[in-house]
Amino acid sequence: MNAEPHVVIEDSPHRDSSGARRATADFLLQYCPWADGDAVLLVVSELVANALRHTAGWWRLHLTAGQDTLVVEMDDSSPLPPVPREPDFTGGGGFGWHMVLRLAGRVEVRPLPYGKRVQATWMRPVSAQSSC
């Protein structure tokens, strides 16, 4: 039995999401061409931005491709779960978590001994399953 394709960007020192976005785009091309790349990249960007803004700054991104699933996991140092905020149209934010919840098929937040894990999962569309 083959292991599922998996990549980890560990304890990133980066202060932005560009490296995570590049790694995610490469992963999607190789293992999940059926996924909505724009949606996945937006979710990754938001999860990195939230980790940088609301935690001590480190984060660990996991990408896993199953036969019919894509799982994006973001670990960070804060035990506090994301909290939806009222969007601020004057530049104060409040849009990111709402986007994550809307773009991913399923989102879960789990406590970890050193913080939390936010897991976003996408299922392969039925139309893509039948064409493979």
PDB file of C-alpha atoms in Angstrom:
ATOM      1  CA  MET A   1       0.000   0.000   0.000  1.00  0.00           C
ATOM      2  CA  ASN A   2       1.430   3.387  -1.012  1.00  0.00           C
ATOM      3  CA  ALA A   3       1.520   6.284   1.407  1.00  0.00           C
ATOM      4  CA  GLU A   4      -0.508   9.342   0.516  1.00  0.00           C
ATOM      5  CA  PRO A   5       1.502  12.221  -0.964  1.00  0.00           C
ATOM      6  CA  HIS A   6       2.344  14.600   1.850  1.00  0.00           C
ATOM      7  CA  VAL A   7       4.501  17.704   2.213  1.00  0.00           C
ATOM      8  CA  VAL A   8       5.294  19.773   5.291  1.00  0.00           C
ATOM      9  CA  ILE A   9       6.589  23.326   5.476  1.00  0.00           C
ATOM     10  CA  GLU A  10       7.885  23.358   9.035  1.00  0.00           C
ATOM     11  CA  ASP A  11       8.238  26.189  11.507  1.00  0.00           C
ATOM     12  CA  SER A  12       8.456  28.777   8.792  1.00  0.00           C
ATOM     13  CA  PRO A  13      10.539  31.827   9.548  1.00  0.00           C
ATOM     14  CA  HIS A  14       8.740  33.624   6.721  1.00  0.00           C
ATOM     15  CA  ARG A  15       6.683  36.676   7.567  1.00  0.00           C
ATOM     16  CA  ASP A  16       4.333  36.225   4.614  1.00  0.00           C
ATOM     17  CA  SER A  17       2.549  33.460   2.738  1.00  0.00           C
ATOM     18  CA  SER A  18       4.558  33.464  -0.513  1.00  0.00           C
ATOM     19  CA  GLY A  19       6.597  30.324   0.246  1.00  0.00           C
ATOM     20  CA  ALA A  20       3.524  28.453   1.448  1.00  0.00           C
ATOM     21  CA  ARG A  21       1.583  29.524  -1.638  1.00  0.00           C
ATOM     22  CA  ARG A  22       4.374  28.336  -3.981  1.00  0.00           C
ATOM     23  CA  ALA A  23       4.689  24.988  -2.213  1.00  0.00           C
ATOM     24  CA  THR A  24       0.910  24.550  -2.273  1.00  0.00           C
ATOM     25  CA  ALA A  25       0.639  25.430  -5.968  1.00  0.00           C
ATOM     26  CA  ASP A  26       3.377  22.895  -6.811  1.00  0.00           C
ATOM     27  CA  PHE A  27       1.684  20.244  -4.663  1.00  0.00           C
ATOM     28  CA  LEU A  28      -1.694  20.828  -6.322  1.00  0.00           C
ATOM     29  CA  LEU A  29      -0.233  20.560  -9.822  1.00  0.00           C
ATOM     30  CA  GLN A  30       1.429  17.270  -8.991  1.00  0.00           C
ATOM     31  CA  TYR A  31      -1.152  15.545  -6.780  1.00  0.00           C
ATOM     32  CA  CYS A  32      -4.517  17.360  -6.944  1.00  0.00           C
ATOM     33  CA  PRO A  33      -5.040  18.891 -10.385  1.00  0.00           C
ATOM     34  CA  TRP A  34      -8.792  18.535  -9.783  1.00  0.00           C
ATOM     35  CA  ALA A  35      -8.743  20.949  -6.836  1.00  0.00           C
ATOM     36  CA  ASP A  36      -9.842  24.578  -7.151  1.00  0.00           C
ATOM     37  CA  GLY A  37      -6.344  26.024  -6.911  1.00  0.00           C
ATOM     38  CA  ASP A  38      -7.512  29.596  -6.363  1.00  0.00           C
ATOM     39  CA  ALA A  39      -9.675  28.559  -3.411  1.00  0.00           C
ATOM     40  CA  VAL A  40      -6.959  26.399  -1.858  1.00  0.00           C
ATOM     41  CA  LEU A  41      -4.292  29.104  -2.265  1.00  0.00           C
ATOM     42  CA  LEU A  42      -6.595  31.694  -0.719  1.00  0.00           C
ATOM     43  CA  VAL A  43      -7.239  29.425   2.266  1.00  0.00           C
ATOM     44  CA  VAL A  44      -3.496  28.784   2.713  1.00  0.00           C
ATOM     45  CA  SER A  45      -2.789  32.527   2.521  1.00  0.00           C
ATOM     46  CA  GLU A  46      -5.451  33.266   5.127  1.00  0.00           C
ATOM     47  CA  LEU A  47      -4.271  30.528   7.485  1.00  0.00           C
ATOM     48  CA  VAL A  48      -0.673  31.790   7.298  1.00  0.00           C
ATOM     49  CA  ALA A  49      -1.798  35.403   7.767  1.00  0.00           C
ATOM     50  CA  ASN A  50      -3.894  34.415  10.786  1.00  0.00           C
ATOM     51  CA  ALA A  51      -0.996  32.462  12.313  1.00  0.00           C
ATOM     52  CA  LEU A  52       1.324  35.437  11.865  1.00  0.00           C
ATOM     53  CA  ARG A  53      -1.182  37.971  13.142  1.00  0.00           C
ATOM     54  CA  HIS A  54      -2.674  36.095  16.091  1.00  0.00           C
ATOM     55  CA  THR A  55       0.120  33.847  17.414  1.00  0.00           C
ATOM     56  CA  ALA A  56       3.792  33.987  18.356  1.00  0.00           C
ATOM     57  CA  GLY A  57       4.521  33.833  14.620  1.00  0.00           C
ATOM     58  CA  TRP A  58       5.538  30.242  13.869  1.00  0.00           C
ATOM     59  CA  TRP A  59       3.420  27.937  11.811  1.00  0.00           C
ATOM     60  CA  ARG A  60       3.624  24.511  10.224  1.00  0.00           C
ATOM     61  CA  LEU A  61       1.708  23.743   7.048  1.00  0.00           C
ATOM     62  CA  HIS A  62       0.842  20.145   6.101  1.00  0.00           C
ATOM     63  CA  LEU A  63      -0.585  19.207   2.695  1.00  0.00           C
ATOM     64  CA  THR A  64      -1.893  15.682   2.129  1.00  0.00           C
ATOM     65  CA  ALA A  65      -3.503  14.259  -1.002  1.00  0.00           C
ATOM     66  CA  GLY A  66      -5.670  11.183  -0.771  1.00  0.00           C
ATOM     67  CA  GLN A  67      -7.240   9.502  -3.771  1.00  0.00           C
ATOM     68  CA  ASP A  68     -10.341  11.703  -3.477  1.00  0.00           C
ATOM     69  CA  THR A  69      -9.318  14.287  -0.870  1.00  0.00           C
ATOM     70  CA  LEU A  70      -7.023  17.216  -0.279  1.00  0.00           C
ATOM     71  CA  VAL A  71      -6.242  18.117   3.320  1.00  0.00           C
ATOM     72  CA  VAL A  72      -4.550  21.367   4.348  1.00  0.00           C
ATOM     73  CA  GLU A  73      -3.490  21.533   7.995  1.00  0.00           C
ATOM     74  CA  MET A  74      -2.067  24.591   9.708  1.00  0.00           C
ATOM     75  CA  ASP A  75      -0.508  24.150  13.130  1.00  0.00           C
ATOM     76  CA  ASP A  76       0.385  27.215  15.164  1.00  0.00           C
ATOM     77  CA  SER A  77       1.426  28.107  18.705  1.00  0.00           C
ATOM     78  CA  SER A  78      -1.857  29.630  19.911  1.00  0.00           C
ATOM     79  CA  PRO A  79      -4.356  27.420  21.737  1.00  0.00           C
ATOM     80  CA  LEU A  80      -7.125  29.922  20.938  1.00  0.00           C
ATOM     81  CA  PRO A  81      -9.481  28.932  18.115  1.00  0.00           C
ATOM     82  CA  PRO A  82     -10.150  31.369  15.264  1.00  0.00           C
ATOM     83  CA  VAL A  83     -13.052  33.694  15.963  1.00  0.00           C
ATOM     84  CA  PRO A  84     -15.199  35.113  13.189  1.00  0.00           C
ATOM     85  CA  ARG A  85     -15.241  38.908  13.318  1.00  0.00           C
ATOM     86  CA  GLU A  86     -17.552  41.394  11.701  1.00  0.00           C
ATOM     87  CA  PRO A  87     -15.863  42.445   8.433  1.00  0.00           C
ATOM     88  CA  ASP A  88     -14.411  45.952   8.604  1.00  0.00           C
ATOM     89  CA  PHE A  89     -14.683  47.650   5.214  1.00  0.00           C
ATOM     90  CA  THR A  90     -12.313  50.429   6.334  1.00  0.00           C
ATOM     91  CA  GLY A  91      -9.309  48.082   6.339  1.00  0.00           C
ATOM     92  CA  GLY A  92      -9.556  46.464   9.748  1.00  0.00           C
ATOM     93  CA  GLY A  93      -9.917  42.904   8.448  1.00  0.00           C
ATOM     94  CA  GLY A  94     -12.469  40.359   9.554  1.00  0.00           C
ATOM     95  CA  PHE A  95     -12.835  38.662   6.156  1.00  0.00           C
ATOM     96  CA  GLY A  96     -10.292  35.823   6.314  1.00  0.00           C
ATOM     97  CA  TRP A  97     -11.918  33.280   8.612  1.00  0.00           C
ATOM     98  CA  HIS A  98     -15.254  33.712   6.829  1.00  0.00           C
ATOM     99  CA  MET A  99     -13.468  32.967   3.512  1.00  0.00           C
ATOM    100  CA  VAL A 100     -11.775  29.870   4.927  1.00  0.00           C
ATOM    101  CA  LEU A 101     -15.122  28.502   6.130  1.00  0.00           C
ATOM    102  CA  ARG A 102     -16.784  29.229   2.799  1.00  0.00           C
ATOM    103  CA  LEU A 103     -14.048  27.978   0.444  1.00  0.00           C
ATOM    104  CA  ALA A 104     -13.108  24.689   2.100  1.00  0.00           C
ATOM    105  CA  GLY A 105     -15.447  21.725   2.000  1.00  0.00           C
ATOM    106  CA  ARG A 106     -14.972  21.076   5.727  1.00  0.00           C
ATOM    107  CA  VAL A 107     -13.033  22.973   8.405  1.00  0.00           C
ATOM    108  CA  GLU A 108     -12.107  21.650  11.839  1.00  0.00           C
ATOM    109  CA  VAL A 109     -10.075  23.179  14.671  1.00  0.00           C
ATOM    110  CA  ARG A 110      -8.354  20.826  17.110  1.00  0.00           C
ATOM    111  CA  PRO A 111      -6.262  21.584  20.186  1.00  0.00           C
ATOM    112  CA  LEU A 112      -2.684  20.344  20.225  1.00  0.00           C
ATOM    113  CA  PRO A 113      -0.304  20.129  23.207  1.00  0.00           C
ATOM    114  CA  TYR A 114       1.573  23.169  21.847  1.00  0.00           C
ATOM    115  CA  GLY A 115      -1.244  25.143  20.187  1.00  0.00           C
ATOM    116  CA  LYS A 116      -3.895  24.158  17.668  1.00  0.00           C
ATOM    117  CA  ARG A 117      -4.457  22.660  14.238  1.00  0.00           C
ATOM    118  CA  VAL A 118      -6.824  24.115  11.674  1.00  0.00           C
ATOM    119  CA  GLN A 119      -7.741  21.480   9.095  1.00  0.00           C
ATOM    120  CA  ALA A 120      -9.428  22.313   5.797  1.00  0.00           C
ATOM    121  CA  THR A 121     -10.567  19.421   3.592  1.00  0.00           C
ATOM    122  CA  TRP A 122     -11.738  19.333  -0.018  1.00  0.00           C
ATOM    123  CA  MET A 123     -13.337  16.330  -1.707  1.00  0.00           C
ATOM    124  CA  ARG A 124     -12.727  15.545  -5.361  1.00  0.00           C
ATOM    125  CA  PRO A 125     -15.833  16.570  -7.335  1.00  0.00           C
ATOM    126  CA  VAL A 126     -17.853  13.659  -8.706  1.00  0.00           C
ATOM    127  CA  SER A 127     -17.308  14.957 -12.261  1.00  0.00           C
ATOM    128  CA  ALA A 128     -13.524  14.783 -11.753  1.00  0.00           C
ATOM    129  CA  GLN A 129     -13.776  11.246 -10.319  1.00  0.00           C
ATOM    130  CA  SER A 130     -15.521   9.898 -13.373  1.00  0.00           C
ATOM    131  CA  SER A 131     -13.081  11.507 -15.818  1.00  0.00           C
ATOM    132  CA  CYS A 132      -9.947   9.973 -14.276  1.00  0.00           C
TER     133      CYS A 132
END
